[in-house]
């Protein structure tokens, strides 16, 4: 038997003996108390019986007469009186009245207390108190005949004996409808028990002293026995060590190998030879003859990362720094994987203290180590998950109120490693003041009810003023129907609450937005619509569910367009455009729609589609109306320009017509003077034909200007300006206006060239009129075209001094003019409309040192 087992058995028997002795003492004490209780009870019963016997004696004679001049008849009892021959008054007292009289005398002169009591007394003085009520109700309910108890201080023993209705009682109690055998009340007897209390306390004290003496004796005996056992086993261990040194190595090896599944190694420190057992080698996948018995074998197999620590532990044991050698390292298996080894051993020394031998065992702990690594990884994963979720755990010992917390909880509360943290600090410092009472009452209430709960409360971090939110889940560890531990998790949900609040705001915004929101699944089936959708379409939320948005389309949009839409969003792109749908009443309406796919976070697959629609029926009609107005304004602008064009035509035609007229006059003069010369005639006719062709070309130029152009064409900016100067060149020349042109981009643009031509003519015409008005000489218009950062820049400037500051912001307003009644005010407005709405460009005006400059800017990518 091992020493530990022997000591444990000794302790067990000593404890068992104490338990038996304590049980015997308790039984003896209990027996004495029970005897004392019975004695007190029997005394009370005897008093009750004496009272009943006196009562029965009185009842036997139907009352007795007593002489008394002072005793007054009791109005609550039936009695009468008579007078003797000597005129003395005798009063008849019934059994109840006599019992009460005797009780009152005893109560006045003795330590005992007697009382007649009843739940329905005739005499109010017999009304039951709290104890008596319990006894009387128990008589009626359980049909018992007595009830008793000690007072809490053990100074009195209260006893109530039951009184049943007899024939003699009916005379007085007939009005209470009692029947013979019913419980009518009881007799209370209070016995003084001061002696009993002293005896009880003395007995308890003697019992405690006896137990304490017994414990002290037991401890003393136990220590002697342990010392005795320890001496025996120490002697035995010394004998065993001496015996082992005398045994042959082969016997020791056999016993070690047969008795253990570990690998045995024996290292001769003098010769440096090592014996490795068969099990040692098989642990690494080798046969007994496949490894050399040398320390180099072990040095070759050990993981290089573990070698230094193992050699240090071995050297410390050789030096006697450690009593035993223990190390965990990895050895390489024959198939290449690493085996985790628990290496334990001991160094043996000779008489001089020189280490001569080392013996030990290798235990394969790979599975345990892998489990440990797995557990560590799991713990790391748990901590990582807790960190990611702002989660932490804690436990509370309900009895001691000691709080144990995880490191992540310290992080959540902003605590240092040494910062004290318990229930006191939690409520006093960290839980938000307005939530403290709620958290306390919730914990107390649920500990009582033994029910888990969830609570959210506010807190502040250490040395921070920001109020944060915690969600706390609590469960209980219950032993023997008693809560011993509270275990819980907390999560900082401040950001979640903030997001939830934002989501609520977003939900409210969506539900109150004047825009329709629709969410469908990946197959296009509607899963959600907001109130605006139901208001716009007339369909209820329930009617819209499980439908496809296509169900609400009108016949305006073709199936092919919907298929193209579906192809766009299925490829992960957003589709936008206008739709013409039909509501529940069959009325068509226009909507501006955006349809976007919603992707899952992990697989990045489409899981839903979000449809955002805004009814634009009014906007569509307004846009059409505005477009019609713009077309009308363009027409007005063109018609307004026709008068100016006629003036330009006149300028263009004046010289050719004069040349034609002069040639015709020359021919007529030659004919009348009979001086017709064939060559001269031919020259005049050729000149007339040339000027006629010029006039015809001019007509074509003006006809092309007024011809509507609905198709884009490819042209350069320079070529469009050439067209403009064909129309206006002569007018500028006649007004002595010099035109300086510089074109550097050479870029061809795909645009509405006739509309751009109209803009150029409007700007040049305005410059011409300002130059005529403000400049007598040196009138210049500059045309500058160049490329800058993928933009074509066109600048048309003059040297007329510029636009007045007050008018600079108004010149593009419709019907604004500085020409009094001579202008329509549509030229520049329509020029800006054409450039910015039709041609996707930008038209601006500003002043330079010399005059005004109109700049047109086009993106090459948009043309």
PDB file of N, CA and C in Angstrom, residues 717 721 742-747 783-796 846 853 855-858 860:
ATOM      1  N   UNK A 717     -14.135  72.411 -86.483  1.00  0.00           N
ATOM      2  CA  UNK A 717     -14.592  73.725 -86.040  1.00  0.00           C
ATOM      3  C   UNK A 717     -14.278  74.787 -87.096  1.00  0.00           C
ATOM      4  N   UNK A 721     -16.861  77.515 -88.996  1.00  0.00           N
ATOM      5  CA  UNK A 721     -16.630  78.962 -89.049  1.00  0.00           C
ATOM      6  C   UNK A 721     -16.573  79.457 -90.497  1.00  0.00           C
ATOM      7  N   UNK A 742      -7.430  81.534 -85.594  1.00  0.00           N
ATOM      8  CA  UNK A 742      -6.327  80.606 -85.273  1.00  0.00           C
ATOM      9  C   UNK A 742      -6.940  79.270 -84.823  1.00  0.00           C
ATOM     10  N   UNK A 743      -6.714  78.230 -85.630  1.00  0.00           N
ATOM     11  CA  UNK A 743      -7.239  76.889 -85.342  1.00  0.00           C
ATOM     12  C   UNK A 743      -6.053  75.941 -85.183  1.00  0.00           C
ATOM     13  N   UNK A 744      -5.903  75.318 -84.002  1.00  0.00           N
ATOM     14  CA  UNK A 744      -4.724  74.481 -83.744  1.00  0.00           C
ATOM     15  C   UNK A 744      -5.053  73.007 -83.492  1.00  0.00           C
ATOM     16  N   UNK A 745      -6.314  72.657 -83.132  1.00  0.00           N
ATOM     17  CA  UNK A 745      -6.597  71.256 -82.775  1.00  0.00           C
ATOM     18  C   UNK A 745      -6.719  70.374 -84.002  1.00  0.00           C
ATOM     19  N   UNK A 746      -7.411  70.884 -85.062  1.00  0.00           N
ATOM     20  CA  UNK A 746      -7.625  70.068 -86.252  1.00  0.00           C
ATOM     21  C   UNK A 746      -8.514  68.868 -85.993  1.00  0.00           C
ATOM     22  N   UNK A 747      -9.222  68.881 -84.867  1.00  0.00           N
ATOM     23  CA  UNK A 747     -10.018  67.714 -84.470  1.00  0.00           C
ATOM     24  C   UNK A 747     -11.376  67.755 -85.153  1.00  0.00           C
ATOM     25  N   UNK A 783     -10.875  84.787 -83.448  1.00  0.00           N
ATOM     26  CA  UNK A 783     -11.366  83.403 -83.286  1.00  0.00           C
ATOM     27  C   UNK A 783     -10.146  82.547 -82.904  1.00  0.00           C
ATOM     28  N   UNK A 784     -10.250  81.886 -81.748  1.00  0.00           N
ATOM     29  CA  UNK A 784      -9.131  81.065 -81.265  1.00  0.00           C
ATOM     30  C   UNK A 784      -9.671  79.682 -80.875  1.00  0.00           C
ATOM     31  N   UNK A 785      -9.176  78.631 -81.544  1.00  0.00           N
ATOM     32  CA  UNK A 785      -9.632  77.241 -81.255  1.00  0.00           C
ATOM     33  C   UNK A 785      -8.415  76.391 -80.933  1.00  0.00           C
ATOM     34  N   UNK A 786      -8.473  75.621 -79.798  1.00  0.00           N
ATOM     35  CA  UNK A 786      -7.336  74.798 -79.404  1.00  0.00           C
ATOM     36  C   UNK A 786      -7.832  73.633 -78.524  1.00  0.00           C
ATOM     37  N   UNK A 787      -6.923  72.713 -78.261  1.00  0.00           N
ATOM     38  CA  UNK A 787      -7.234  71.502 -77.477  1.00  0.00           C
ATOM     39  C   UNK A 787      -6.530  71.609 -76.127  1.00  0.00           C
ATOM     40  N   UNK A 788      -7.303  71.310 -75.032  1.00  0.00           N
ATOM     41  CA  UNK A 788      -6.721  71.380 -73.689  1.00  0.00           C
ATOM     42  C   UNK A 788      -7.373  70.303 -72.807  1.00  0.00           C
ATOM     43  N   UNK A 789      -6.519  69.344 -72.376  1.00  0.00           N
ATOM     44  CA  UNK A 789      -6.985  68.288 -71.453  1.00  0.00           C
ATOM     45  C   UNK A 789      -8.263  67.602 -71.957  1.00  0.00           C
ATOM     46  N   UNK A 790      -8.227  67.097 -73.160  1.00  0.00           N
ATOM     47  CA  UNK A 790      -9.365  66.388 -73.773  1.00  0.00           C
ATOM     48  C   UNK A 790     -10.587  67.280 -73.945  1.00  0.00           C
ATOM     49  N   UNK A 791     -10.378  68.593 -73.965  1.00  0.00           N
ATOM     50  CA  UNK A 791     -11.468  69.532 -74.216  1.00  0.00           C
ATOM     51  C   UNK A 791     -11.118  70.409 -75.408  1.00  0.00           C
ATOM     52  N   UNK A 792     -12.108  70.644 -76.275  1.00  0.00           N
ATOM     53  CA  UNK A 792     -11.950  71.614 -77.370  1.00  0.00           C
ATOM     54  C   UNK A 792     -12.437  72.956 -76.858  1.00  0.00           C
ATOM     55  N   UNK A 793     -11.563  73.969 -76.905  1.00  0.00           N
ATOM     56  CA  UNK A 793     -11.883  75.302 -76.433  1.00  0.00           C
ATOM     57  C   UNK A 793     -12.023  76.225 -77.639  1.00  0.00           C
ATOM     58  N   UNK A 794     -13.160  76.940 -77.692  1.00  0.00           N
ATOM     59  CA  UNK A 794     -13.396  77.909 -78.773  1.00  0.00           C
ATOM     60  C   UNK A 794     -13.631  79.265 -78.116  1.00  0.00           C
ATOM     61  N   UNK A 795     -12.802  80.249 -78.464  1.00  0.00           N
ATOM     62  CA  UNK A 795     -12.919  81.597 -77.897  1.00  0.00           C
ATOM     63  C   UNK A 795     -13.202  82.588 -79.018  1.00  0.00           C
ATOM     64  N   UNK A 796     -14.306  83.367 -78.853  1.00  0.00           N
ATOM     65  CA  UNK A 796     -14.673  84.414 -79.808  1.00  0.00           C
ATOM     66  C   UNK A 796     -14.645  85.731 -79.033  1.00  0.00           C
ATOM     67  N   UNK A 846     -16.990  86.417 -70.427  1.00  0.00           N
ATOM     68  CA  UNK A 846     -16.225  87.187 -69.460  1.00  0.00           C
ATOM     69  C   UNK A 846     -15.506  88.323 -70.202  1.00  0.00           C
ATOM     70  N   UNK A 853     -15.309  88.276 -74.233  1.00  0.00           N
ATOM     71  CA  UNK A 853     -14.874  86.990 -74.796  1.00  0.00           C
ATOM     72  C   UNK A 853     -15.934  85.938 -74.473  1.00  0.00           C
ATOM     73  N   UNK A 855     -16.624  81.962 -74.527  1.00  0.00           N
ATOM     74  CA  UNK A 855     -15.835  80.722 -74.589  1.00  0.00           C
ATOM     75  C   UNK A 855     -16.774  79.524 -74.607  1.00  0.00           C
ATOM     76  N   UNK A 856     -16.539  78.659 -75.593  1.00  0.00           N
ATOM     77  CA  UNK A 856     -17.311  77.409 -75.739  1.00  0.00           C
ATOM     78  C   UNK A 856     -16.364  76.249 -75.453  1.00  0.00           C
ATOM     79  N   UNK A 857     -16.850  75.300 -74.610  1.00  0.00           N
ATOM     80  CA  UNK A 857     -16.001  74.188 -74.181  1.00  0.00           C
ATOM     81  C   UNK A 857     -16.729  72.871 -74.426  1.00  0.00           C
ATOM     82  N   UNK A 858     -16.064  71.966 -75.210  1.00  0.00           N
ATOM     83  CA  UNK A 858     -16.627  70.650 -75.497  1.00  0.00           C
ATOM     84  C   UNK A 858     -15.668  69.567 -75.021  1.00  0.00           C
ATOM     85  N   UNK A 860     -14.138  66.015 -75.758  1.00  0.00           N
ATOM     86  CA  UNK A 860     -13.999  65.160 -76.940  1.00  0.00           C
ATOM     87  C   UNK A 860     -14.747  63.844 -76.734  1.00  0.00           C
TER      88      UNK A 860
END
